PDB file of C-alpha atoms and ligand atoms in Angstrom:
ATOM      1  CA  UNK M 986     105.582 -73.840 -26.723  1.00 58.00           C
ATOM      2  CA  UNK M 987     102.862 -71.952 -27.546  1.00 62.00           C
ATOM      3  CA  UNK M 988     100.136 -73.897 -30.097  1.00 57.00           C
ATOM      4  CA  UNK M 989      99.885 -72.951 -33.666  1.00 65.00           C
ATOM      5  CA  UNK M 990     103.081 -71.118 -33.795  1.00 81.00           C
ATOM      6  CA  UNK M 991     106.026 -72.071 -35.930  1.00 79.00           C
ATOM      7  CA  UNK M 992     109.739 -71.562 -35.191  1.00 81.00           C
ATOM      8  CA  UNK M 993     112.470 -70.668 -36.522  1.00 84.00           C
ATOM      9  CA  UNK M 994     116.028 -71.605 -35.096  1.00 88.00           C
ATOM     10  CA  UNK M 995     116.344 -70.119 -31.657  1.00 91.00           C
ATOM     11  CA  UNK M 996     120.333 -67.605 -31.654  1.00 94.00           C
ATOM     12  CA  UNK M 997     121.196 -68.127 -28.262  1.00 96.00           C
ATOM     13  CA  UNK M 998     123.553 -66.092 -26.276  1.00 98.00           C
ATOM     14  CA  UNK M 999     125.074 -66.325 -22.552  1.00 98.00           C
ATOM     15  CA  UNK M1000     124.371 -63.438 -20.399  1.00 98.00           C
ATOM     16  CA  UNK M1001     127.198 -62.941 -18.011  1.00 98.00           C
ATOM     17  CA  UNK M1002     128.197 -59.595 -18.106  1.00 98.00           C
ATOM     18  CA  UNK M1003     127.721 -56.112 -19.045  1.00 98.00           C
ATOM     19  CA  UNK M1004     129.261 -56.382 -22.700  1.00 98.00           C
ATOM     20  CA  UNK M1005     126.504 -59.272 -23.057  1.00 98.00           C
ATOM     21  CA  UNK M1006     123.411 -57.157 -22.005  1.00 98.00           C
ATOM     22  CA  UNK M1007     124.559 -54.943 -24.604  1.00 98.00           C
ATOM     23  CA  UNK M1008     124.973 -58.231 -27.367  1.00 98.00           C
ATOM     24  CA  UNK M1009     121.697 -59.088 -26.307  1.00 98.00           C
ATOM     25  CA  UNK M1010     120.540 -55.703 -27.691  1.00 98.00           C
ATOM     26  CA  UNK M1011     122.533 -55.882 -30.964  1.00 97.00           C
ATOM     27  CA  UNK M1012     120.572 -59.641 -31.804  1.00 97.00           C
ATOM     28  CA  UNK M1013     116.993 -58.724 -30.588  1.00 98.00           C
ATOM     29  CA  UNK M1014     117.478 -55.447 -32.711  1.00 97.00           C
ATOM     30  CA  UNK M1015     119.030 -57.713 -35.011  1.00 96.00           C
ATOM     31  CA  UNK M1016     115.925 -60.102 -35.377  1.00 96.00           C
ATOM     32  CA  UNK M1017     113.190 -57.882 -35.093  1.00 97.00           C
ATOM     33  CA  UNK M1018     114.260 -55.754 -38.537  1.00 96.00           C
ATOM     34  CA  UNK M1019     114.089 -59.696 -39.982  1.00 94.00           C
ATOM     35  CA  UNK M1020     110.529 -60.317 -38.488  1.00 95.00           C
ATOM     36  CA  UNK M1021     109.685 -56.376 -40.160  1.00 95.00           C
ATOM     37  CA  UNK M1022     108.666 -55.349 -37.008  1.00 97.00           C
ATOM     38  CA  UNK M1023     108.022 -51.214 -36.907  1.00 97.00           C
ATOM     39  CA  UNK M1024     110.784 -49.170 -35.931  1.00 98.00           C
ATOM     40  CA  UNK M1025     108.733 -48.184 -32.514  1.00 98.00           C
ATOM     41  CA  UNK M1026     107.923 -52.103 -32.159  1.00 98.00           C
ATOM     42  CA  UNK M1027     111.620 -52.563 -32.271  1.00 98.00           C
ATOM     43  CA  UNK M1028     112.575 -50.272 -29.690  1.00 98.00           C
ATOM     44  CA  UNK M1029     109.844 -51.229 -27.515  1.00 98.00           C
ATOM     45  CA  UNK M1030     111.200 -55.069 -27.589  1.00 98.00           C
ATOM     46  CA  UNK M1031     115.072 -53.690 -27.262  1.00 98.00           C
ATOM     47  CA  UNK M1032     114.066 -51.799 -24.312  1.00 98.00           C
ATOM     48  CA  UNK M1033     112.281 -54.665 -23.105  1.00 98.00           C
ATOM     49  CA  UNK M1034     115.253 -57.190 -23.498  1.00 98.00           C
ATOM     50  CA  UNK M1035     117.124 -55.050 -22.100  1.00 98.00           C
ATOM     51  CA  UNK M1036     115.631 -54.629 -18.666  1.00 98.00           C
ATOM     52  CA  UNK M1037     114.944 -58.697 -18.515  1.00 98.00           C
ATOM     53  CA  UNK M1038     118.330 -59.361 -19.415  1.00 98.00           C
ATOM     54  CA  UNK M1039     119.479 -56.831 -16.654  1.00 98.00           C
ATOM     55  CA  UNK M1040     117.749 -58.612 -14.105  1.00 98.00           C
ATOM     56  CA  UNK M1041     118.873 -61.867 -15.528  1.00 98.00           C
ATOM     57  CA  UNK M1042     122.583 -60.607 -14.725  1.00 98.00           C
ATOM     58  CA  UNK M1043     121.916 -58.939 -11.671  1.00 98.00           C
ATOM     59  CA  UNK M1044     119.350 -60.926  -9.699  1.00 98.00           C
ATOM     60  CA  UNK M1045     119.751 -64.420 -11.152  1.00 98.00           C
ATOM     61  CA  UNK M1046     123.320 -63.857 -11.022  1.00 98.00           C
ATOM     62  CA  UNK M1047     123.723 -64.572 -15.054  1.00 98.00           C
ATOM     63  CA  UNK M1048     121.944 -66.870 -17.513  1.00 98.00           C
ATOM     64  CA  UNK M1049     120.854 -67.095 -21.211  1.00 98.00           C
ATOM     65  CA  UNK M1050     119.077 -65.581 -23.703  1.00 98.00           C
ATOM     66  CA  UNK M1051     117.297 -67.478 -26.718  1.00 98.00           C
ATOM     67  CA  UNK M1052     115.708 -65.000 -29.615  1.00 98.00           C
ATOM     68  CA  UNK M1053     113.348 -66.798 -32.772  1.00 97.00           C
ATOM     69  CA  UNK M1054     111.454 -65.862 -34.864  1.00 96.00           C
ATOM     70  CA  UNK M1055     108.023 -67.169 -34.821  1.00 96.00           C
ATOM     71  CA  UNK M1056     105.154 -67.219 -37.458  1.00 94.00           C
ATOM     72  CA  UNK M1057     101.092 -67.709 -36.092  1.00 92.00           C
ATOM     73  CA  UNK M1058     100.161 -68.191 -39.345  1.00 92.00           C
ATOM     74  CA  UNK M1059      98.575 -64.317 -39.540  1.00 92.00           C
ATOM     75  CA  UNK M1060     102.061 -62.231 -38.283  1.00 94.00           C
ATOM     76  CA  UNK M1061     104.980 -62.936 -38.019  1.00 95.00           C
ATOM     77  CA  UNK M1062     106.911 -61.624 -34.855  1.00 97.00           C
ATOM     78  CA  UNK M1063     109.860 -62.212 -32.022  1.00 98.00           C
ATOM     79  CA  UNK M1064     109.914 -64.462 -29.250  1.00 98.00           C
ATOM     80  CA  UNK M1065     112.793 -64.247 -26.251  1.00 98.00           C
ATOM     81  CA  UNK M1066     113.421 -66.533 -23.441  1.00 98.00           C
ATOM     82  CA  UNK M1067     115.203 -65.513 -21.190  1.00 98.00           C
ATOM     83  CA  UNK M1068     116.655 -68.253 -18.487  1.00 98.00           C
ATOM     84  CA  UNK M1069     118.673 -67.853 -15.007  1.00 98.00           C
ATOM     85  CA  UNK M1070     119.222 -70.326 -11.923  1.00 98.00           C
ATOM     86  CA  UNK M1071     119.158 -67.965  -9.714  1.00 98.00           C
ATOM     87  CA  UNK M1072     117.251 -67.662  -6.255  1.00 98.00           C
ATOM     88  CA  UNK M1073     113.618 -66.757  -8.150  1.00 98.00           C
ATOM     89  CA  UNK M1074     111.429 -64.341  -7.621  1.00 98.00           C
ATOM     90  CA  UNK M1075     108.803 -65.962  -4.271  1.00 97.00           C
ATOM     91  CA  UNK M1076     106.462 -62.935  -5.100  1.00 96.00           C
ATOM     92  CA  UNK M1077     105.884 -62.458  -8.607  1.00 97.00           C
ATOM     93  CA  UNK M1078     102.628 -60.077  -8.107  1.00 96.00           C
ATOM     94  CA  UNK M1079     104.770 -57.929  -6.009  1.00 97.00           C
ATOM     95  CA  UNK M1080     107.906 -58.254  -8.336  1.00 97.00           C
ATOM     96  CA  UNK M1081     105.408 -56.795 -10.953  1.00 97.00           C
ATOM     97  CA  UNK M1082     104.351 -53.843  -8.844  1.00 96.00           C
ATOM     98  CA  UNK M1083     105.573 -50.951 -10.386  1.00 97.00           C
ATOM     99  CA  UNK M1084     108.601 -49.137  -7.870  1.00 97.00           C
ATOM    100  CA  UNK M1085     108.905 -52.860  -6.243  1.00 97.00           C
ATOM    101  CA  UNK M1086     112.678 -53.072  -6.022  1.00 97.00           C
ATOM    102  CA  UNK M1087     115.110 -55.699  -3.552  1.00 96.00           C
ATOM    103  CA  UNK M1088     118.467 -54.308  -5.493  1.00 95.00           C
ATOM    104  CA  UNK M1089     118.142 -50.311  -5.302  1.00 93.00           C
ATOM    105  CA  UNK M1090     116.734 -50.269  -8.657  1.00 94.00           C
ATOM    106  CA  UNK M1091     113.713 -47.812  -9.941  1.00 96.00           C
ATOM    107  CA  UNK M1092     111.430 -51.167  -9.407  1.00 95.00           C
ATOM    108  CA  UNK M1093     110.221 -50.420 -13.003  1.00 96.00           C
ATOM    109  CA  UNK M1094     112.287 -53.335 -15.225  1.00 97.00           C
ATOM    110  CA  UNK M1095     109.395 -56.267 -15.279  1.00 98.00           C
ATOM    111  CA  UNK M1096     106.477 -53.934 -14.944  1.00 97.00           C
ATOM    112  CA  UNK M1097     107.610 -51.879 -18.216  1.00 98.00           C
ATOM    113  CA  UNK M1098     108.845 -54.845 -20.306  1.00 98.00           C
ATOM    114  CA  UNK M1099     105.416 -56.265 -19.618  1.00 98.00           C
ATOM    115  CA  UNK M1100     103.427 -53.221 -20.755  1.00 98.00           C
ATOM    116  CA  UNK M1101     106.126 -53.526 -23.979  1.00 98.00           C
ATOM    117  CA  UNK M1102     105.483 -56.574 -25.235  1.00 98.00           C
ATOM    118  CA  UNK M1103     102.107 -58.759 -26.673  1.00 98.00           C
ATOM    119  CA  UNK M1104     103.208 -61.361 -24.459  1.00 98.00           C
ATOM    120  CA  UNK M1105     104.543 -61.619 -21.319  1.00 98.00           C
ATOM    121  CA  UNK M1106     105.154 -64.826 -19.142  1.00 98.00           C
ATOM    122  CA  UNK M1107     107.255 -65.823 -16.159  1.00 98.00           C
ATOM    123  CA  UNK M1108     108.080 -69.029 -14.712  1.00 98.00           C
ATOM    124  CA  UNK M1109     109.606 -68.509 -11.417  1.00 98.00           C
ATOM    125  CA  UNK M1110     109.459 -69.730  -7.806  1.00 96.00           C
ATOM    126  CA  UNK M1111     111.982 -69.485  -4.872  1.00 96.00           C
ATOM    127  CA  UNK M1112     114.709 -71.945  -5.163  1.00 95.00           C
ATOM    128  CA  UNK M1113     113.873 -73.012  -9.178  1.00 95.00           C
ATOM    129  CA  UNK M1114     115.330 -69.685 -10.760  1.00 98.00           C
ATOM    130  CA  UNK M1115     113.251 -67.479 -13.345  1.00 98.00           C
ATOM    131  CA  UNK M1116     112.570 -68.200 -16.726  1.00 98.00           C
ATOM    132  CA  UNK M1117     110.686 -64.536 -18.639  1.00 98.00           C
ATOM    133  CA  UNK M1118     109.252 -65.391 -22.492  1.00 98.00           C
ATOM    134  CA  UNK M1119     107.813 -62.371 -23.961  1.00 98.00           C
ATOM    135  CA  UNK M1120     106.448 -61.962 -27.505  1.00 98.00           C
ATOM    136  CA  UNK M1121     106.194 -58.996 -29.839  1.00 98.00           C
ATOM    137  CA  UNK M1122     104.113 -59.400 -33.187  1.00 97.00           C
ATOM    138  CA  UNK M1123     104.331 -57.513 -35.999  1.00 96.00           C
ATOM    139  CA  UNK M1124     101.198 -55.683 -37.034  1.00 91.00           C
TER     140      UNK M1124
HETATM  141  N1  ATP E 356     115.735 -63.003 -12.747  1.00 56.73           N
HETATM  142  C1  ATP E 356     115.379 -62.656 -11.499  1.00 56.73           C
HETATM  143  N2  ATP E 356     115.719 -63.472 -10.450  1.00 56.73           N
HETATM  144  C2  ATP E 356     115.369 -63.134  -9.179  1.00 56.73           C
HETATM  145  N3  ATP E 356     114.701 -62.006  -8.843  1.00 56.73           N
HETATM  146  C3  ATP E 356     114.350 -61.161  -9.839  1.00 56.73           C
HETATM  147  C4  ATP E 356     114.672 -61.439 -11.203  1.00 56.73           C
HETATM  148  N4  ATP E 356     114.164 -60.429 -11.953  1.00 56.73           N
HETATM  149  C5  ATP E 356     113.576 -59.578 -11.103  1.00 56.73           C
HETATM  150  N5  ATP E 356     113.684 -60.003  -9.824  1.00 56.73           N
HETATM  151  C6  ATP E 356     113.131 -59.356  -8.616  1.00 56.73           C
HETATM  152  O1  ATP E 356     112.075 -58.515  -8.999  1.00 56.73           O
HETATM  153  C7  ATP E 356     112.332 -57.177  -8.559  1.00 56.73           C
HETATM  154  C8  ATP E 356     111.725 -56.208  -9.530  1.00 56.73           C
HETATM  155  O2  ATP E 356     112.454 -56.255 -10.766  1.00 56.73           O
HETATM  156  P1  ATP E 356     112.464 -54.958 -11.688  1.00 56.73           P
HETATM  157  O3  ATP E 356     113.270 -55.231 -12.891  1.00 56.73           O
HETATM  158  O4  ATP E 356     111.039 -54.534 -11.892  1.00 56.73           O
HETATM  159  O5  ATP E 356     113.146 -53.863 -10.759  1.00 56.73           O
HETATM  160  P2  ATP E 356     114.691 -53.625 -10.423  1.00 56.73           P
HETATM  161  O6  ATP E 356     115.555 -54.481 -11.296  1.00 56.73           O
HETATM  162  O7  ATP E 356     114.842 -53.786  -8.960  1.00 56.73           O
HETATM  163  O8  ATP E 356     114.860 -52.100 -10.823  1.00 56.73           O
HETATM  164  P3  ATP E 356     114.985 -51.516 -12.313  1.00 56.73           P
HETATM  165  O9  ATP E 356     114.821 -52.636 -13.286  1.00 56.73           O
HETATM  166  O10 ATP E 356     113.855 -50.513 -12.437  1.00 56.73           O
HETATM  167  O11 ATP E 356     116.327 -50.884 -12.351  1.00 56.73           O
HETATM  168  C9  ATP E 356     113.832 -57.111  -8.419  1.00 56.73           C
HETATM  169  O12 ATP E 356     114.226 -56.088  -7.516  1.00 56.73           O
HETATM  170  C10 ATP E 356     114.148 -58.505  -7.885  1.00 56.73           C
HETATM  171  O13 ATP E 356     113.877 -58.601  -6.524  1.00 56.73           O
HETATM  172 MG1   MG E 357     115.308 -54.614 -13.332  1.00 56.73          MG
END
């Protein structure tokens, strides 16, 4: 938990299918028009979620999703956790390489939700699964 930043209650959702990646976009869309994030801001964070949740499904072979809203005293904006217990990623710089794909993909899904987002962490590590929190203020 970050310091100085107050929570609201987290809506958490499972993410084991296609129909769920698309839920996941419904709530974060959902949540961000509550935290009166811009209308780009919101799409950025959509299209974000949506390429972490992908992965979630595909590579961590499904997980969960937890959206909040958070307040830092000066904005107020959207945090997302995203959780698998999957195989991790053993490379995270190279995961983050742009084109770096191990599933076929375009190699672009962590690399862009990064550069969409304020903040952008990952827990991961072979054998422990992958857990993604990324933050988008409103400004
Ligand atoms: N939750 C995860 N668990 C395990 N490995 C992951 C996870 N998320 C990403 N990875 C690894 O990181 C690589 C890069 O992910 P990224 O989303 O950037 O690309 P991609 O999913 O392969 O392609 P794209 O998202 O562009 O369709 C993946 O190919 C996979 O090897
Ligand atoms: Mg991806």
């Amino acid at each position: 938990m970050t310091a100085g930043v107050d929570v609201g209650h987290p809506q958490a959702q499972a993410i084991e299918s296609d129909e769920d990646v698309v839920r996941v976009r419904q709530l974060v869309r959902t949540v961000a028009v509550a935290a009166k994030l811009s209308l780009v801001d919101q799409t950025k964070l959509v299209t974000a979620a949506s390429e972490l949740a992908r992965n979630t499904l595909v590579y961590g072979g499904g997980g969960s999703v937890e959206v909040t809203t958070v307040d830092n005293g000066l904005r107020r904006g959207v945090r997302i956790v995203f959780a698998d217990s999957g195989p991790g990623i053993a490379d995270l710089d190279l995961a983050l390489t742009d084109g770096y794909t191990t599933g076929g993909g375009l190699g672009l899904g962590l690399s862009g939700a990064r550069r969409l987002v304020d903040e952008f962490d990952i827990d991961t590590g072979a054998g422990r699964g992958t857990r993604v929190t990324v933050t988008k203020w409103a400004r």
